[in-house]
Each structure stands twice: as structure tokens, then as C-alpha cells.
Amino acid sequence: MNHIQALQIELLKWQHFVREQKTQHIILFEGRDAAGKSGAIKRFMEHMNPRYANVVALDKPTEQESAEWYWQRYIRQFPQAGQIAFFDRSWYNRAIVEPVMGFCTKEQTDQFYRECSTLESIFIHAGINITKFWFDVSKPEQTKRFKSRQTDPLKSGKMSAVDLESVTKWDAYTDAYGRMLYETATETSPWIKVNSNNKTKARIATMQYVLLNNDYLG
């Protein structure tokens, strides 16, 4: 049995405890493109009961969603009692991807920041546990992974036009991340930075963090 498999067994115990105690958990995976977010979520979910754990990976908003309050489409995805939701990107799109790629206005991003920490505090006080991971990857490693996606037919589905354009926006993403960390890392809702140049170590680190920071019967 390898290290990840041992941690997956503990995650199953945690999931059972979550179901019994009827707690609610959101785990956010944010980070640069090709940082390994989806792969880490896959390892978390690999043996979990999908009735009580799910992945939230929203596409671009519909016309109807674009006309709604920004937070609505995400709140609709919140876990019910006894459930865990893994967000493969989240409401932090408004802080990172959207402003960098020009998908929202500066005013919309500023409004997001005025609301974010207050709303997260409300969610947490309502009993929703939120864990926020930021997957960081070096520029050379990101370039290497993008090249692999372009040449490996089994990875071609992971490459998008946004990914290709993001290669030229490294500094803009760095600035956006800096602001996000400064304005939304609070005592009750901190950011956990994960060095994901080594995918296996990153997956182990995130699993260990979740297990060490949540009660369950071992």
C-alpha cells in the first residue's frame, strides 16, 4: 500500500464521520493553469461514496446566470448536511481568471472583494466548513505540462484557449493572486499554499491537511 492509498482509507473514515455528524464541507482548489488541481481532486474522490461527495466544476455562466447576483450559481452548489463538495475553481474566478482574461470589469472585481470575506464568514458561522487551497507551480513546470497536453492525445481535452493565452499572462496572474491573498486570507478562512511542482507530494500534502484539520474517528 502506498502513501496515497493509506490516506484515502482515512478519507473514507472522515467521509463516514461527516455523514454521521451531518456536517458540511467545501474544499476549494484554486491555482494557476496546469497546477494539478483536477488531479488532486480525483485522488480525493477516487474511493469516496459519490452520493455524499461531489466535484463542482462550473462552465462559463449562462445568460441567465450572468444576470443574477454573482454568488447565486455557487451557492446553489453548496453541500447539504453530511456532504462534501470539491470545487475545481470557485467563486474566486472573479478574483483571478476573470479580471486577468478580461471577462469582468474592474468594478465587478472590486465588488467581489467587498463581499467575499463577509460572505465567507457568514457561511462558516452557518456551519459550512471551508478549506481553501492555492496550487502554485513554477513557470518552467507549467510550460512543460502545457507542452505535454499539446502532444499527448490523452491529455488534449485538458487544453483550452484560455490555457494557451494564460501562458503570456504569468505576471498578471501573479498580481491577481497577490491581491486575492491579501484581501481574502482571514483567521477563520486562510489560504493554504501548495507547491505543486511535484504532483504526488502536493496530493499527499492536501490530503494530510484535510485529515489533520477535521475531526473523525480513526
One Martini backbone bead per residue (centre of mass of N, CA, C, O) as a GRO file, in nm:
protein
  218
    1MET     BB    1   0.094   0.037   0.025
    2ASN     BB    2   0.057   0.357  -0.030
    3HIS     BB    3   0.022   0.673   0.081
    4ILE     BB    4  -0.241   0.747  -0.065
    5GLN     BB    5  -0.406   0.497   0.017
    6ALA     BB    6  -0.393   0.550   0.320
    7LEU     BB    7  -0.542   0.825   0.301
    8GLN     BB    8  -0.803   0.720   0.167
    9ILE     BB    9  -0.895   0.559   0.411
   10GLU     BB   10  -0.923   0.808   0.596
   11LEU     BB   11  -1.130   0.956   0.417
   12LEU     BB   12  -1.356   0.748   0.459
   13LYS     BB   13  -1.381   0.800   0.760
   14TRP     BB   14  -1.450   1.094   0.732
   15GLN     BB   15  -1.703   1.065   0.560
   16HIS     BB   16  -1.861   0.901   0.769
   17PHE     BB   17  -1.856   1.125   0.986
   18VAL     BB   18  -2.002   1.339   0.823
   19ARG     BB   19  -2.264   1.179   0.793
   20GLU     BB   20  -2.324   1.139   1.098
   21GLN     BB   21  -2.290   1.464   1.174
   22LYS     BB   22  -2.393   1.656   0.944
   23THR     BB   23  -2.181   1.798   0.785
   24GLN     BB   24  -2.013   2.072   0.603
   25HIS     BB   25  -1.804   2.070   0.294
   26ILE     BB   26  -1.553   2.289   0.152
   27ILE     BB   27  -1.318   2.243  -0.124
   28LEU     BB   28  -1.073   2.445  -0.257
   29PHE     BB   29  -0.932   2.468  -0.599
   30GLU     BB   30  -0.666   2.669  -0.666
   31GLY     BB   31  -0.482   2.809  -0.955
   32ARG     BB   32  -0.289   2.751  -1.186
   33ASP     BB   33  -0.248   2.642  -1.475
   34ALA     BB   34  -0.144   2.312  -1.444
   35ALA     BB   35  -0.123   2.254  -1.113
   36GLY     BB   36  -0.325   1.993  -1.023
   37LYS     BB   37  -0.623   2.005  -0.924
   38SER     BB   38  -0.783   1.770  -1.060
   39GLY     BB   39  -0.596   1.539  -0.967
   40ALA     BB   40  -0.643   1.579  -0.664
   41ILE     BB   41  -0.948   1.537  -0.662
   42LYS     BB   42  -0.944   1.250  -0.776
   43ARG     BB   43  -0.802   1.127  -0.524
   44PHE     BB   44  -1.021   1.198  -0.323
   45MET     BB   45  -1.269   1.054  -0.496
   46GLU     BB   46  -1.197   0.757  -0.581
   47HIS     BB   47  -1.349   0.613  -0.296
   48MET     BB   48  -1.588   0.772  -0.269
   49ASN     BB   49  -1.911   0.853  -0.205
   50PRO     BB   50  -2.106   1.018  -0.447
   51ARG     BB   51  -2.357   1.088  -0.262
   52TYR     BB   52  -2.146   1.266  -0.048
   53ALA     BB   53  -1.961   1.345  -0.303
   54ASN     BB   54  -1.848   1.631  -0.506
   55VAL     BB   55  -1.792   1.796  -0.814
   56VAL     BB   56  -1.718   2.144  -0.887
   57ALA     BB   57  -1.731   2.247  -1.247
   58LEU     BB   58  -1.786   2.529  -1.388
   59ASP     BB   59  -1.895   2.690  -1.636
   60LYS     BB   60  -1.980   2.928  -1.802
   61PRO     BB   61  -2.208   3.150  -1.780
   62THR     BB   62  -2.510   3.210  -1.835
   63GLU     BB   63  -2.732   3.444  -1.913
   64GLN     BB   64  -2.887   3.414  -1.649
   65GLU     BB   65  -2.641   3.414  -1.452
   66SER     BB   66  -2.531   3.698  -1.542
   67ALA     BB   67  -2.801   3.840  -1.414
   68GLU     BB   68  -2.710   3.756  -1.148
   69TRP     BB   69  -2.593   3.709  -0.865
   70TYR     BB   70  -2.284   3.590  -0.849
   71TRP     BB   71  -2.327   3.372  -0.601
   72GLN     BB   72  -2.562   3.180  -0.682
   73ARG     BB   73  -2.420   2.947  -0.851
   74TYR     BB   74  -2.260   2.851  -0.595
   75ILE     BB   75  -2.473   2.810  -0.372
   76ARG     BB   76  -2.621   2.579  -0.531
   77GLN     BB   77  -2.348   2.385  -0.466
   78PHE     BB   78  -2.387   2.333  -0.188
   79PRO     BB   79  -2.374   2.139   0.072
   80GLN     BB   80  -2.521   1.918   0.250
   81ALA     BB   81  -2.584   1.737   0.499
   82GLY     BB   82  -2.313   1.510   0.486
   83GLN     BB   83  -2.128   1.679   0.283
   84ILE     BB   84  -1.895   1.704  -0.002
   85ALA     BB   85  -1.724   1.978  -0.177
   86PHE     BB   86  -1.540   2.003  -0.481
   87PHE     BB   87  -1.368   2.284  -0.607
   88ASP     BB   88  -1.295   2.351  -0.948
   89ARG     BB   89  -1.304   2.610  -0.881
   90SER     BB   90  -1.461   2.934  -0.808
   91TRP     BB   91  -1.547   3.243  -0.693
   92TYR     BB   92  -1.235   3.320  -0.763
   93ASN     BB   93  -1.265   3.399  -1.060
   94ARG     BB   94  -1.316   3.710  -0.992
   95ALA     BB   95  -0.998   3.737  -0.896
   96ILE     BB   96  -0.851   3.595  -1.150
   97VAL     BB   97  -0.946   3.506  -1.440
   98GLU     BB   98  -1.141   3.735  -1.523
   99PRO     BB   99  -0.949   3.986  -1.502
  100VAL     BB  100  -0.711   3.876  -1.671
  101MET     BB  101  -0.911   3.798  -1.931
  102GLY     BB  102  -1.159   4.013  -1.945
  103PHE     BB  103  -1.455   3.897  -1.810
  104CYS     BB  104  -1.440   4.159  -1.630
  105THR     BB  105  -1.469   4.419  -1.430
  106LYS     BB  106  -1.336   4.616  -1.195
  107GLU     BB  107  -1.601   4.658  -1.040
  108GLN     BB  108  -1.665   4.355  -1.001
  109THR     BB  109  -1.412   4.288  -0.840
  110ASP     BB  110  -1.451   4.493  -0.612
  111GLN     BB  111  -1.721   4.377  -0.519
  112PHE     BB  112  -1.618   4.103  -0.441
  113TYR     BB  113  -1.428   4.206  -0.213
  114ARG     BB  114  -1.656   4.334  -0.039
  115GLU     BB  115  -1.802   4.035   0.004
  116CYS     BB  116  -1.633   3.780   0.062
  117SER     BB  117  -1.550   3.770   0.369
  118THR     BB  118  -1.835   3.807   0.477
  119LEU     BB  119  -1.963   3.556   0.346
  120GLU     BB  120  -1.771   3.343   0.459
  121SER     BB  121  -1.843   3.403   0.752
  122ILE     BB  122  -2.138   3.323   0.724
  123PHE     BB  123  -2.098   3.033   0.633
  124ILE     BB  124  -1.933   2.939   0.879
  125HIS     BB  125  -2.149   3.021   1.099
  126ALA     BB  126  -2.358   2.811   0.954
  127GLY     BB  127  -2.153   2.535   0.922
  128ILE     BB  128  -1.946   2.582   0.690
  129ASN     BB  129  -1.672   2.421   0.575
  130ILE     BB  130  -1.362   2.590   0.472
  131THR     BB  131  -1.120   2.506   0.218
  132LYS     BB  132  -0.812   2.673   0.088
  133PHE     BB  133  -0.644   2.608  -0.213
  134TRP     BB  134  -0.315   2.688  -0.352
  135PHE     BB  135  -0.178   2.613  -0.662
  136ASP     BB  136   0.167   2.606  -0.723
  137VAL     BB  137   0.367   2.683  -1.018
  138SER     BB  138   0.611   2.686  -1.220
  139LYS     BB  139   0.688   2.802  -1.522
  140PRO     BB  140   0.843   2.556  -1.640
  141GLU     BB  141   0.629   2.344  -1.551
  142GLN     BB  142   0.391   2.459  -1.702
  143THR     BB  143   0.512   2.438  -1.984
  144LYS     BB  144   0.552   2.133  -1.979
  145ARG     BB  145   0.246   2.063  -1.946
  146PHE     BB  146   0.142   2.200  -2.200
  147LYS     BB  147   0.308   2.030  -2.399
  148SER     BB  148   0.180   1.762  -2.318
  149ARG     BB  149  -0.112   1.839  -2.405
  150GLN     BB  150  -0.032   1.885  -2.714
  151THR     BB  151   0.098   1.574  -2.758
  152ASP     BB  152  -0.115   1.426  -2.584
  153PRO     BB  153  -0.414   1.276  -2.661
  154LEU     BB  154  -0.509   1.224  -2.351
  155LYS     BB  155  -0.472   1.562  -2.291
  156SER     BB  156  -0.631   1.748  -2.495
  157GLY     BB  157  -0.891   1.817  -2.312
  158LYS     BB  158  -0.716   2.024  -2.118
  159MET     BB  159  -0.698   2.221  -2.362
  160SER     BB  160  -0.731   2.572  -2.389
  161ALA     BB  161  -0.753   2.896  -2.479
  162VAL     BB  162  -0.694   3.001  -2.195
  163ASP     BB  163  -0.435   2.847  -2.150
  164LEU     BB  164  -0.273   2.969  -2.384
  165GLU     BB  165  -0.300   3.269  -2.284
  166SER     BB  166  -0.179   3.237  -1.990
  167VAL     BB  167   0.122   3.219  -2.065
  168THR     BB  168   0.131   3.551  -2.113
  169LYS     BB  169   0.006   3.598  -1.786
  170TRP     BB  170   0.186   3.558  -1.535
  171ASP     BB  171   0.201   3.840  -1.392
  172ALA     BB  172  -0.104   3.885  -1.365
  173TYR     BB  173  -0.153   3.638  -1.183
  174THR     BB  174   0.035   3.725  -0.957
  175ASP     BB  175  -0.118   3.986  -0.884
  176ALA     BB  176  -0.395   3.857  -0.829
  177TYR     BB  177  -0.302   3.672  -0.603
  178GLY     BB  178  -0.197   3.888  -0.411
  179ARG     BB  179  -0.470   4.022  -0.362
  180MET     BB  180  -0.630   3.779  -0.268
  181LEU     BB  181  -0.458   3.714  -0.021
  182TYR     BB  182  -0.482   3.991   0.122
  183GLU     BB  183  -0.819   4.006   0.118
  184THR     BB  184  -0.899   3.667   0.195
  185ALA     BB  185  -0.707   3.615   0.437
  186THR     BB  186  -0.819   3.463   0.727
  187GLU     BB  187  -0.850   3.317   1.026
  188THR     BB  188  -1.115   3.144   0.926
  189SER     BB  189  -1.000   3.184   0.597
  190PRO     BB  190  -0.745   3.049   0.479
  191TRP     BB  191  -0.460   3.001   0.287
  192ILE     BB  192  -0.327   2.710   0.116
  193LYS     BB  193  -0.012   2.655   0.010
  194VAL     BB  194   0.085   2.463  -0.289
  195ASN     BB  195   0.344   2.282  -0.407
  196SER     BB  196   0.306   2.144  -0.757
  197ASN     BB  197   0.559   2.027  -0.903
  198ASN     BB  198   0.480   1.783  -0.720
  199LYS     BB  199   0.203   1.601  -0.736
  200THR     BB  200   0.224   1.390  -0.511
  201LYS     BB  201   0.296   1.583  -0.277
  202ALA     BB  202   0.043   1.761  -0.307
  203ARG     BB  203  -0.167   1.542  -0.248
  204ILE     BB  204  -0.066   1.462   0.028
  205ALA     BB  205  -0.082   1.741   0.164
  206THR     BB  206  -0.390   1.785   0.133
  207MET     BB  207  -0.488   1.534   0.277
  208GLN     BB  208  -0.349   1.587   0.546
  209TYR     BB  209  -0.482   1.854   0.610
  210VAL     BB  210  -0.774   1.757   0.624
  211LEU     BB  211  -0.730   1.537   0.846
  212LEU     BB  212  -0.593   1.735   1.066
  213ASN     BB  213  -0.860   1.956   1.036
  214ASN     BB  214  -1.054   1.702   1.103
  215ASP     BB  215  -1.288   1.527   1.245
  216TYR     BB  216  -1.245   1.173   1.335
  217LEU     BB  217  -1.263   0.821   1.331
  218GLY     BB  218  -0.972   0.611   1.332
   0.00000   0.00000   0.00000
